[in-house]
């Protein structure tokens, strides 16, 4: 009798699962819309969880280094435990803000001054180009004759004025709607960011309690074997994401230092500023440094076009060294993933989800690689290595 009930329960579960799958396939577009709508609602909380995860790394460091003394009295320990979480959280926030402020103070003023120089030099550059063209035409009468033979179309000013008037009549309304939409998006984004930031503070302050609640919830609704597997995967994900962020920051510092040293030796201008910018943009895997290269080449171009070309060549050389040697080994070793799979993860993640995919797929693939390696070794009877 019990066996029959168990079989009926399995059959009902299988029928329910099949019905859900068929409904998802038939109403796939509706299902995607529902998922995106749900994500848009919980997006501030997802962003808050991501902020909390990143801030937890420096916060845990401060907790261990500043409040991890072993030989203290119980009275001092109780006082330390009460102080360590808020103090460490404030220090972690200050550390992140200090890094961002350092990058802004180093890069933005130089960029603004370069744009000012360009605005002054562009008119003179245009005059020089016109003078060069006039000299070339004077020295080559054939060019002048060819230009005179070109038929210049007659501009219908009346029709152009009518087009402009129609645009002003019909386009101002849509322009006002667009402006309002952009303003609403900015306000909404600001509000969502502050909600996410406050939510991240709550997570960090109560992370042990939330972790215990998560474990008890999973344990209450799953079998012991499933519970053990979920906790194992969650632990691997946490470890790999933490190591990936640490390795990514280390790789960015190495790359920025390489640029500062080589540019100083080769006497390129703005060595420190460009090195800091490239280190900051290199936090985006593989392709982030190219953004720093574009800005750096633009800044050097004002000082010397020849040096700008030399900087691009230097960047390509250092980028090859960093992309093929340093990055796969530093980041790959930090997450326990071979170099070839690091490059594969960056390529696949970038193709599917852009920059976010690059950041997520390396620790995800590292977790899947560790689980698959353990299962393969277990099936082959050689143990986990």
PDB file of N, CA and C in Angstrom, residues 116-209:
ATOM      1  N   UNK A 116      40.249  71.419 -22.964  1.00  0.00           N
ATOM      2  CA  UNK A 116      40.394  72.870 -23.111  1.00  0.00           C
ATOM      3  C   UNK A 116      41.492  73.207 -24.113  1.00  0.00           C
ATOM      4  N   UNK A 117      42.614  72.476 -24.027  1.00  0.00           N
ATOM      5  CA  UNK A 117      43.705  72.712 -24.981  1.00  0.00           C
ATOM      6  C   UNK A 117      43.251  72.406 -26.401  1.00  0.00           C
ATOM      7  N   UNK A 118      42.489  71.316 -26.540  1.00  0.00           N
ATOM      8  CA  UNK A 118      42.009  70.941 -27.869  1.00  0.00           C
ATOM      9  C   UNK A 118      41.082  72.011 -28.449  1.00  0.00           C
ATOM     10  N   UNK A 119      40.180  72.541 -27.622  1.00  0.00           N
ATOM     11  CA  UNK A 119      39.252  73.565 -28.118  1.00  0.00           C
ATOM     12  C   UNK A 119      39.996  74.822 -28.578  1.00  0.00           C
ATOM     13  N   UNK A 120      41.148  75.092 -27.975  1.00  0.00           N
ATOM     14  CA  UNK A 120      41.946  76.242 -28.398  1.00  0.00           C
ATOM     15  C   UNK A 120      42.752  75.941 -29.660  1.00  0.00           C
ATOM     16  N   UNK A 121      43.203  74.690 -29.788  1.00  0.00           N
ATOM     17  CA  UNK A 121      44.098  74.367 -30.895  1.00  0.00           C
ATOM     18  C   UNK A 121      43.364  73.957 -32.164  1.00  0.00           C
ATOM     19  N   UNK A 122      42.111  73.497 -32.044  1.00  0.00           N
ATOM     20  CA  UNK A 122      41.387  73.042 -33.234  1.00  0.00           C
ATOM     21  C   UNK A 122      41.191  74.153 -34.265  1.00  0.00           C
ATOM     22  N   UNK A 123      40.788  75.397 -33.854  1.00  0.00           N
ATOM     23  CA  UNK A 123      40.685  76.466 -34.879  1.00  0.00           C
ATOM     24  C   UNK A 123      41.998  76.731 -35.598  1.00  0.00           C
ATOM     25  N   UNK A 124      43.098  76.780 -34.839  1.00  0.00           N
ATOM     26  CA  UNK A 124      44.402  76.992 -35.477  1.00  0.00           C
ATOM     27  C   UNK A 124      44.744  75.833 -36.408  1.00  0.00           C
ATOM     28  N   UNK A 125      44.383  74.619 -35.982  1.00  0.00           N
ATOM     29  CA  UNK A 125      44.621  73.448 -36.828  1.00  0.00           C
ATOM     30  C   UNK A 125      43.821  73.549 -38.123  1.00  0.00           C
ATOM     31  N   UNK A 126      42.562  74.022 -38.025  1.00  0.00           N
ATOM     32  CA  UNK A 126      41.741  74.199 -39.227  1.00  0.00           C
ATOM     33  C   UNK A 126      42.320  75.244 -40.164  1.00  0.00           C
ATOM     34  N   UNK A 127      42.807  76.355 -39.616  1.00  0.00           N
ATOM     35  CA  UNK A 127      43.429  77.391 -40.451  1.00  0.00           C
ATOM     36  C   UNK A 127      44.659  76.856 -41.178  1.00  0.00           C
ATOM     37  N   UNK A 128      45.468  76.070 -40.463  1.00  0.00           N
ATOM     38  CA  UNK A 128      46.666  75.488 -41.083  1.00  0.00           C
ATOM     39  C   UNK A 128      46.292  74.538 -42.225  1.00  0.00           C
ATOM     40  N   UNK A 129      45.211  73.778 -42.010  1.00  0.00           N
ATOM     41  CA  UNK A 129      44.775  72.855 -43.073  1.00  0.00           C
ATOM     42  C   UNK A 129      44.316  73.640 -44.298  1.00  0.00           C
ATOM     43  N   UNK A 130      43.564  74.731 -44.086  1.00  0.00           N
ATOM     44  CA  UNK A 130      43.091  75.548 -45.214  1.00  0.00           C
ATOM     45  C   UNK A 130      44.262  76.174 -45.967  1.00  0.00           C
ATOM     46  N   UNK A 131      45.247  76.679 -45.213  1.00  0.00           N
ATOM     47  CA  UNK A 131      46.423  77.270 -45.861  1.00  0.00           C
ATOM     48  C   UNK A 131      47.185  76.228 -46.673  1.00  0.00           C
ATOM     49  N   UNK A 132      47.305  75.023 -46.124  1.00  0.00           N
ATOM     50  CA  UNK A 132      48.000  73.958 -46.848  1.00  0.00           C
ATOM     51  C   UNK A 132      47.261  73.601 -48.130  1.00  0.00           C
ATOM     52  N   UNK A 133      45.907  73.576 -48.053  1.00  0.00           N
ATOM     53  CA  UNK A 133      45.119  73.267 -49.255  1.00  0.00           C
ATOM     54  C   UNK A 133      45.268  74.366 -50.307  1.00  0.00           C
ATOM     55  N   UNK A 134      45.267  75.619 -49.861  1.00  0.00           N
ATOM     56  CA  UNK A 134      45.428  76.729 -50.803  1.00  0.00           C
ATOM     57  C   UNK A 134      46.793  76.675 -51.486  1.00  0.00           C
ATOM     58  N   UNK A 135      47.841  76.378 -50.724  1.00  0.00           N
ATOM     59  CA  UNK A 135      49.187  76.276 -51.303  1.00  0.00           C
ATOM     60  C   UNK A 135      49.257  75.128 -52.302  1.00  0.00           C
ATOM     61  N   UNK A 136      48.609  74.009 -51.949  1.00  0.00           N
ATOM     62  CA  UNK A 136      48.634  72.847 -52.839  1.00  0.00           C
ATOM     63  C   UNK A 136      47.886  73.152 -54.136  1.00  0.00           C
ATOM     64  N   UNK A 137      46.737  73.853 -54.031  1.00  0.00           N
ATOM     65  CA  UNK A 137      45.974  74.199 -55.235  1.00  0.00           C
ATOM     66  C   UNK A 137      46.725  75.200 -56.101  1.00  0.00           C
ATOM     67  N   UNK A 138      47.426  76.153 -55.444  1.00  0.00           N
ATOM     68  CA  UNK A 138      48.204  77.141 -56.202  1.00  0.00           C
ATOM     69  C   UNK A 138      49.357  76.480 -56.942  1.00  0.00           C
ATOM     70  N   UNK A 139      49.960  75.467 -56.339  1.00  0.00           N
ATOM     71  CA  UNK A 139      51.093  74.780 -56.968  1.00  0.00           C
ATOM     72  C   UNK A 139      50.633  73.771 -58.021  1.00  0.00           C
ATOM     73  N   UNK A 140      49.359  73.370 -57.995  1.00  0.00           N
ATOM     74  CA  UNK A 140      48.850  72.364 -58.931  1.00  0.00           C
ATOM     75  C   UNK A 140      47.567  72.893 -59.579  1.00  0.00           C
ATOM     76  N   UNK A 141      47.663  73.615 -60.710  1.00  0.00           N
ATOM     77  CA  UNK A 141      46.468  74.178 -61.382  1.00  0.00           C
ATOM     78  C   UNK A 141      45.462  73.118 -61.805  1.00  0.00           C
ATOM     79  N   UNK A 142      45.960  71.898 -62.076  1.00  0.00           N
ATOM     80  CA  UNK A 142      45.041  70.829 -62.498  1.00  0.00           C
ATOM     81  C   UNK A 142      44.015  70.519 -61.407  1.00  0.00           C
ATOM     82  N   UNK A 143      44.442  70.548 -60.122  1.00  0.00           N
ATOM     83  CA  UNK A 143      43.524  70.306 -59.007  1.00  0.00           C
ATOM     84  C   UNK A 143      42.456  71.383 -58.967  1.00  0.00           C
ATOM     85  N   UNK A 144      42.876  72.655 -59.220  1.00  0.00           N
ATOM     86  CA  UNK A 144      41.935  73.776 -59.209  1.00  0.00           C
ATOM     87  C   UNK A 144      40.900  73.611 -60.319  1.00  0.00           C
ATOM     88  N   UNK A 145      41.354  73.175 -61.505  1.00  0.00           N
ATOM     89  CA  UNK A 145      40.435  72.973 -62.622  1.00  0.00           C
ATOM     90  C   UNK A 145      39.442  71.865 -62.324  1.00  0.00           C
ATOM     91  N   UNK A 146      39.936  70.790 -61.702  1.00  0.00           N
ATOM     92  CA  UNK A 146      39.049  69.667 -61.357  1.00  0.00           C
ATOM     93  C   UNK A 146      37.986  70.107 -60.358  1.00  0.00           C
ATOM     94  N   UNK A 147      38.368  70.927 -59.389  1.00  0.00           N
ATOM     95  CA  UNK A 147      37.407  71.429 -58.403  1.00  0.00           C
ATOM     96  C   UNK A 147      36.359  72.321 -59.056  1.00  0.00           C
ATOM     97  N   UNK A 148      36.797  73.145 -60.039  1.00  0.00           N
ATOM     98  CA  UNK A 148      35.854  74.041 -60.715  1.00  0.00           C
ATOM     99  C   UNK A 148      34.838  73.267 -61.551  1.00  0.00           C
ATOM    100  N   UNK A 149      35.262  72.077 -62.038  1.00  0.00           N
ATOM    101  CA  UNK A 149      34.363  71.267 -62.867  1.00  0.00           C
ATOM    102  C   UNK A 149      33.304  70.545 -62.049  1.00  0.00           C
ATOM    103  N   UNK A 150      33.504  70.463 -60.718  1.00  0.00           N
ATOM    104  CA  UNK A 150      32.539  69.761 -59.862  1.00  0.00           C
ATOM    105  C   UNK A 150      31.269  70.592 -59.745  1.00  0.00           C
ATOM    106  N   UNK A 151      30.130  69.970 -59.995  1.00  0.00           N
ATOM    107  CA  UNK A 151      28.857  70.661 -59.900  1.00  0.00           C
ATOM    108  C   UNK A 151      28.385  70.686 -58.444  1.00  0.00           C
ATOM    109  N   UNK A 152      28.212  71.874 -57.934  1.00  0.00           N
ATOM    110  CA  UNK A 152      27.746  72.024 -56.552  1.00  0.00           C
ATOM    111  C   UNK A 152      26.227  72.139 -56.568  1.00  0.00           C
ATOM    112  N   UNK A 153      25.512  71.268 -55.873  1.00  0.00           N
ATOM    113  CA  UNK A 153      24.041  71.324 -55.906  1.00  0.00           C
ATOM    114  C   UNK A 153      23.520  72.620 -55.293  1.00  0.00           C
ATOM    115  N   UNK A 154      22.423  73.104 -55.882  1.00  0.00           N
ATOM    116  CA  UNK A 154      21.799  74.323 -55.379  1.00  0.00           C
ATOM    117  C   UNK A 154      20.940  73.978 -54.155  1.00  0.00           C
ATOM    118  N   UNK A 155      21.133  74.751 -53.113  1.00  0.00           N
ATOM    119  CA  UNK A 155      20.393  74.506 -51.873  1.00  0.00           C
ATOM    120  C   UNK A 155      19.065  75.245 -51.924  1.00  0.00           C
ATOM    121  N   UNK A 156      17.990  74.502 -51.719  1.00  0.00           N
ATOM    122  CA  UNK A 156      16.655  75.090 -51.673  1.00  0.00           C
ATOM    123  C   UNK A 156      16.395  75.549 -50.238  1.00  0.00           C
ATOM    124  N   UNK A 157      16.708  76.840 -49.974  1.00  0.00           N
ATOM    125  CA  UNK A 157      16.598  77.346 -48.605  1.00  0.00           C
ATOM    126  C   UNK A 157      15.146  77.376 -48.127  1.00  0.00           C
ATOM    127  N   UNK A 158      14.216  77.631 -49.044  1.00  0.00           N
ATOM    128  CA  UNK A 158      12.803  77.690 -48.647  1.00  0.00           C
ATOM    129  C   UNK A 158      12.322  76.329 -48.142  1.00  0.00           C
ATOM    130  N   UNK A 159      12.713  75.274 -48.867  1.00  0.00           N
ATOM    131  CA  UNK A 159      12.322  73.927 -48.448  1.00  0.00           C
ATOM    132  C   UNK A 159      12.991  73.535 -47.133  1.00  0.00           C
ATOM    133  N   UNK A 160      14.242  73.947 -46.967  1.00  0.00           N
ATOM    134  CA  UNK A 160      14.958  73.646 -45.722  1.00  0.00           C
ATOM    135  C   UNK A 160      14.302  74.329 -44.524  1.00  0.00           C
ATOM    136  N   UNK A 161      13.889  75.589 -44.711  1.00  0.00           N
ATOM    137  CA  UNK A 161      13.232  76.325 -43.620  1.00  0.00           C
ATOM    138  C   UNK A 161      11.906  75.657 -43.251  1.00  0.00           C
ATOM    139  N   UNK A 162      11.144  75.207 -44.268  1.00  0.00           N
ATOM    140  CA  UNK A 162       9.894  74.503 -43.997  1.00  0.00           C
ATOM    141  C   UNK A 162      10.141  73.216 -43.196  1.00  0.00           C
ATOM    142  N   UNK A 163      11.193  72.500 -43.537  1.00  0.00           N
ATOM    143  CA  UNK A 163      11.526  71.266 -42.816  1.00  0.00           C
ATOM    144  C   UNK A 163      11.856  71.553 -41.363  1.00  0.00           C
ATOM    145  N   UNK A 164      12.626  72.629 -41.135  1.00  0.00           N
ATOM    146  CA  UNK A 164      12.991  72.992 -39.759  1.00  0.00           C
ATOM    147  C   UNK A 164      11.758  73.394 -38.959  1.00  0.00           C
ATOM    148  N   UNK A 165      10.853  74.180 -39.602  1.00  0.00           N
ATOM    149  CA  UNK A 165       9.626  74.615 -38.918  1.00  0.00           C
ATOM    150  C   UNK A 165       8.750  73.416 -38.566  1.00  0.00           C
ATOM    151  N   UNK A 166       8.607  72.467 -39.504  1.00  0.00           N
ATOM    152  CA  UNK A 166       7.813  71.267 -39.231  1.00  0.00           C
ATOM    153  C   UNK A 166       8.406  70.452 -38.087  1.00  0.00           C
ATOM    154  N   UNK A 167       9.737  70.381 -38.052  1.00  0.00           N
ATOM    155  CA  UNK A 167      10.385  69.649 -36.953  1.00  0.00           C
ATOM    156  C   UNK A 167      10.092  70.318 -35.613  1.00  0.00           C
ATOM    157  N   UNK A 168      10.174  71.645 -35.606  1.00  0.00           N
ATOM    158  CA  UNK A 168       9.910  72.372 -34.355  1.00  0.00           C
ATOM    159  C   UNK A 168       8.463  72.191 -33.901  1.00  0.00           C
ATOM    160  N   UNK A 169       7.538  72.126 -34.884  1.00  0.00           N
ATOM    161  CA  UNK A 169       6.132  71.947 -34.527  1.00  0.00           C
ATOM    162  C   UNK A 169       5.855  70.547 -33.991  1.00  0.00           C
ATOM    163  N   UNK A 170       6.354  69.548 -34.749  1.00  0.00           N
ATOM    164  CA  UNK A 170       6.012  68.163 -34.416  1.00  0.00           C
ATOM    165  C   UNK A 170       7.010  67.512 -33.465  1.00  0.00           C
ATOM    166  N   UNK A 171       8.255  67.992 -33.481  1.00  0.00           N
ATOM    167  CA  UNK A 171       9.290  67.306 -32.706  1.00  0.00           C
ATOM    168  C   UNK A 171       9.451  67.798 -31.285  1.00  0.00           C
ATOM    169  N   UNK A 172       8.971  69.008 -31.005  1.00  0.00           N
ATOM    170  CA  UNK A 172       9.165  69.538 -29.646  1.00  0.00           C
ATOM    171  C   UNK A 172       8.406  68.720 -28.618  1.00  0.00           C
ATOM    172  N   UNK A 173       7.219  68.218 -29.023  1.00  0.00           N
ATOM    173  CA  UNK A 173       6.447  67.398 -28.085  1.00  0.00           C
ATOM    174  C   UNK A 173       7.174  66.117 -27.729  1.00  0.00           C
ATOM    175  N   UNK A 174       7.679  65.422 -28.769  1.00  0.00           N
ATOM    176  CA  UNK A 174       8.426  64.187 -28.507  1.00  0.00           C
ATOM    177  C   UNK A 174       9.724  64.470 -27.772  1.00  0.00           C
ATOM    178  N   UNK A 175      10.339  65.634 -28.043  1.00  0.00           N
ATOM    179  CA  UNK A 175      11.562  66.005 -27.328  1.00  0.00           C
ATOM    180  C   UNK A 175      11.279  66.214 -25.843  1.00  0.00           C
ATOM    181  N   UNK A 176      10.123  66.856 -25.541  1.00  0.00           N
ATOM    182  CA  UNK A 176       9.753  67.054 -24.135  1.00  0.00           C
ATOM    183  C   UNK A 176       9.489  65.721 -23.450  1.00  0.00           C
ATOM    184  N   UNK A 177       8.808  64.807 -24.173  1.00  0.00           N
ATOM    185  CA  UNK A 177       8.544  63.474 -23.609  1.00  0.00           C
ATOM    186  C   UNK A 177       9.849  62.734 -23.356  1.00  0.00           C
ATOM    187  N   UNK A 178      10.788  62.821 -24.310  1.00  0.00           N
ATOM    188  CA  UNK A 178      12.085  62.154 -24.150  1.00  0.00           C
ATOM    189  C   UNK A 178      12.857  62.729 -22.971  1.00  0.00           C
ATOM    190  N   UNK A 179      12.848  64.065 -22.852  1.00  0.00           N
ATOM    191  CA  UNK A 179      13.538  64.712 -21.727  1.00  0.00           C
ATOM    192  C   UNK A 179      12.951  64.270 -20.394  1.00  0.00           C
ATOM    193  N   UNK A 180      11.611  64.221 -20.329  1.00  0.00           N
ATOM    194  CA  UNK A 180      10.947  63.774 -19.100  1.00  0.00           C
ATOM    195  C   UNK A 180      11.296  62.322 -18.799  1.00  0.00           C
ATOM    196  N   UNK A 181      11.353  61.487 -19.837  1.00  0.00           N
ATOM    197  CA  UNK A 181      11.693  60.074 -19.649  1.00  0.00           C
ATOM    198  C   UNK A 181      13.114  59.910 -19.126  1.00  0.00           C
ATOM    199  N   UNK A 182      14.045  60.694 -19.693  1.00  0.00           N
ATOM    200  CA  UNK A 182      15.435  60.620 -19.230  1.00  0.00           C
ATOM    201  C   UNK A 182      15.553  61.083 -17.784  1.00  0.00           C
ATOM    202  N   UNK A 183      14.864  62.198 -17.453  1.00  0.00           N
ATOM    203  CA  UNK A 183      14.891  62.700 -16.078  1.00  0.00           C
ATOM    204  C   UNK A 183      14.299  61.683 -15.110  1.00  0.00           C
ATOM    205  N   UNK A 184      13.198  61.041 -15.505  1.00  0.00           N
ATOM    206  CA  UNK A 184      12.573  60.023 -14.655  1.00  0.00           C
ATOM    207  C   UNK A 184      13.518  58.838 -14.453  1.00  0.00           C
ATOM    208  N   UNK A 185      14.231  58.443 -15.524  1.00  0.00           N
ATOM    209  CA  UNK A 185      15.178  57.327 -15.414  1.00  0.00           C
ATOM    210  C   UNK A 185      16.317  57.658 -14.457  1.00  0.00           C
ATOM    211  N   UNK A 186      16.800  58.913 -14.528  1.00  0.00           N
ATOM    212  CA  UNK A 186      17.892  59.318 -13.631  1.00  0.00           C
ATOM    213  C   UNK A 186      17.429  59.301 -12.178  1.00  0.00           C
ATOM    214  N   UNK A 187      16.235  59.866 -11.934  1.00  0.00           N
ATOM    215  CA  UNK A 187      15.700  59.878 -10.563  1.00  0.00           C
ATOM    216  C   UNK A 187      15.462  58.450 -10.066  1.00  0.00           C
ATOM    217  N   UNK A 188      14.862  57.614 -10.934  1.00  0.00           N
ATOM    218  CA  UNK A 188      14.593  56.229 -10.554  1.00  0.00           C
ATOM    219  C   UNK A 188      15.889  55.468 -10.277  1.00  0.00           C
ATOM    220  N   UNK A 189      16.903  55.681 -11.129  1.00  0.00           N
ATOM    221  CA  UNK A 189      18.185  55.011 -10.915  1.00  0.00           C
ATOM    222  C   UNK A 189      18.848  55.434  -9.622  1.00  0.00           C
ATOM    223  N   UNK A 190      18.760  56.735  -9.292  1.00  0.00           N
ATOM    224  CA  UNK A 190      19.339  57.232  -8.039  1.00  0.00           C
ATOM    225  C   UNK A 190      18.640  56.629  -6.828  1.00  0.00           C
ATOM    226  N   UNK A 191      17.299  56.611  -6.875  1.00  0.00           N
ATOM    227  CA  UNK A 191      16.523  56.035  -5.765  1.00  0.00           C
ATOM    228  C   UNK A 191      16.846  54.549  -5.611  1.00  0.00           C
ATOM    229  N   UNK A 192      16.893  53.816  -6.726  1.00  0.00           N
ATOM    230  CA  UNK A 192      17.196  52.381  -6.668  1.00  0.00           C
ATOM    231  C   UNK A 192      18.591  52.130  -6.111  1.00  0.00           C
ATOM    232  N   UNK A 193      19.541  53.005  -6.465  1.00  0.00           N
ATOM    233  CA  UNK A 193      20.902  52.831  -5.952  1.00  0.00           C
ATOM    234  C   UNK A 193      20.942  52.989  -4.433  1.00  0.00           C
ATOM    235  N   UNK A 194      20.257  54.002  -3.920  1.00  0.00           N
ATOM    236  CA  UNK A 194      20.260  54.206  -2.474  1.00  0.00           C
ATOM    237  C   UNK A 194      19.513  53.079  -1.753  1.00  0.00           C
ATOM    238  N   UNK A 195      18.447  52.568  -2.357  1.00  0.00           N
ATOM    239  CA  UNK A 195      17.765  51.408  -1.779  1.00  0.00           C
ATOM    240  C   UNK A 195      18.708  50.210  -1.738  1.00  0.00           C
ATOM    241  N   UNK A 196      19.431  49.999  -2.847  1.00  0.00           N
ATOM    242  CA  UNK A 196      20.382  48.887  -2.911  1.00  0.00           C
ATOM    243  C   UNK A 196      21.496  49.052  -1.865  1.00  0.00           C
ATOM    244  N   UNK A 197      21.976  50.294  -1.688  1.00  0.00           N
ATOM    245  CA  UNK A 197      23.047  50.545  -0.733  1.00  0.00           C
ATOM    246  C   UNK A 197      22.582  50.273   0.700  1.00  0.00           C
ATOM    247  N   UNK A 198      21.383  50.752   1.046  1.00  0.00           N
ATOM    248  CA  UNK A 198      20.842  50.516   2.387  1.00  0.00           C
ATOM    249  C   UNK A 198      20.606  49.020   2.607  1.00  0.00           C
ATOM    250  N   UNK A 199      20.085  48.342   1.574  1.00  0.00           N
ATOM    251  CA  UNK A 199      19.854  46.901   1.681  1.00  0.00           C
ATOM    252  C   UNK A 199      21.165  46.145   1.896  1.00  0.00           C
ATOM    253  N   UNK A 200      22.232  46.589   1.210  1.00  0.00           N
ATOM    254  CA  UNK A 200      23.543  45.944   1.392  1.00  0.00           C
ATOM    255  C   UNK A 200      24.052  46.118   2.823  1.00  0.00           C
ATOM    256  N   UNK A 201      23.782  47.284   3.440  1.00  0.00           N
ATOM    257  CA  UNK A 201      24.186  47.497   4.829  1.00  0.00           C
ATOM    258  C   UNK A 201      23.472  46.516   5.761  1.00  0.00           C
ATOM    259  N   UNK A 202      22.178  46.318   5.533  1.00  0.00           N
ATOM    260  CA  UNK A 202      21.428  45.365   6.358  1.00  0.00           C
ATOM    261  C   UNK A 202      21.995  43.950   6.207  1.00  0.00           C
ATOM    262  N   UNK A 203      22.331  43.581   4.968  1.00  0.00           N
ATOM    263  CA  UNK A 203      22.901  42.243   4.740  1.00  0.00           C
ATOM    264  C   UNK A 203      24.219  42.083   5.485  1.00  0.00           C
ATOM    265  N   UNK A 204      25.093  43.084   5.382  1.00  0.00           N
ATOM    266  CA  UNK A 204      26.413  42.984   6.001  1.00  0.00           C
ATOM    267  C   UNK A 204      26.329  42.972   7.528  1.00  0.00           C
ATOM    268  N   UNK A 205      25.429  43.759   8.093  1.00  0.00           N
ATOM    269  CA  UNK A 205      25.315  43.823   9.550  1.00  0.00           C
ATOM    270  C   UNK A 205      24.767  42.515  10.111  1.00  0.00           C
ATOM    271  N   UNK A 206      23.869  41.851   9.341  1.00  0.00           N
ATOM    272  CA  UNK A 206      23.235  40.638   9.843  1.00  0.00           C
ATOM    273  C   UNK A 206      23.595  39.414   9.000  1.00  0.00           C
ATOM    274  N   UNK A 207      24.798  39.367   8.452  1.00  0.00           N
ATOM    275  CA  UNK A 207      25.135  38.304   7.505  1.00  0.00           C
ATOM    276  C   UNK A 207      25.146  36.923   8.153  1.00  0.00           C
ATOM    277  N   UNK A 208      25.597  36.805   9.405  1.00  0.00           N
ATOM    278  CA  UNK A 208      25.589  35.499  10.070  1.00  0.00           C
ATOM    279  C   UNK A 208      24.162  35.006  10.299  1.00  0.00           C
ATOM    280  N   UNK A 209      23.287  35.911  10.738  1.00  0.00           N
ATOM    281  CA  UNK A 209      21.895  35.544  10.982  1.00  0.00           C
ATOM    282  C   UNK A 209      21.197  35.149   9.684  1.00  0.00           C
TER     283      UNK A 209
END
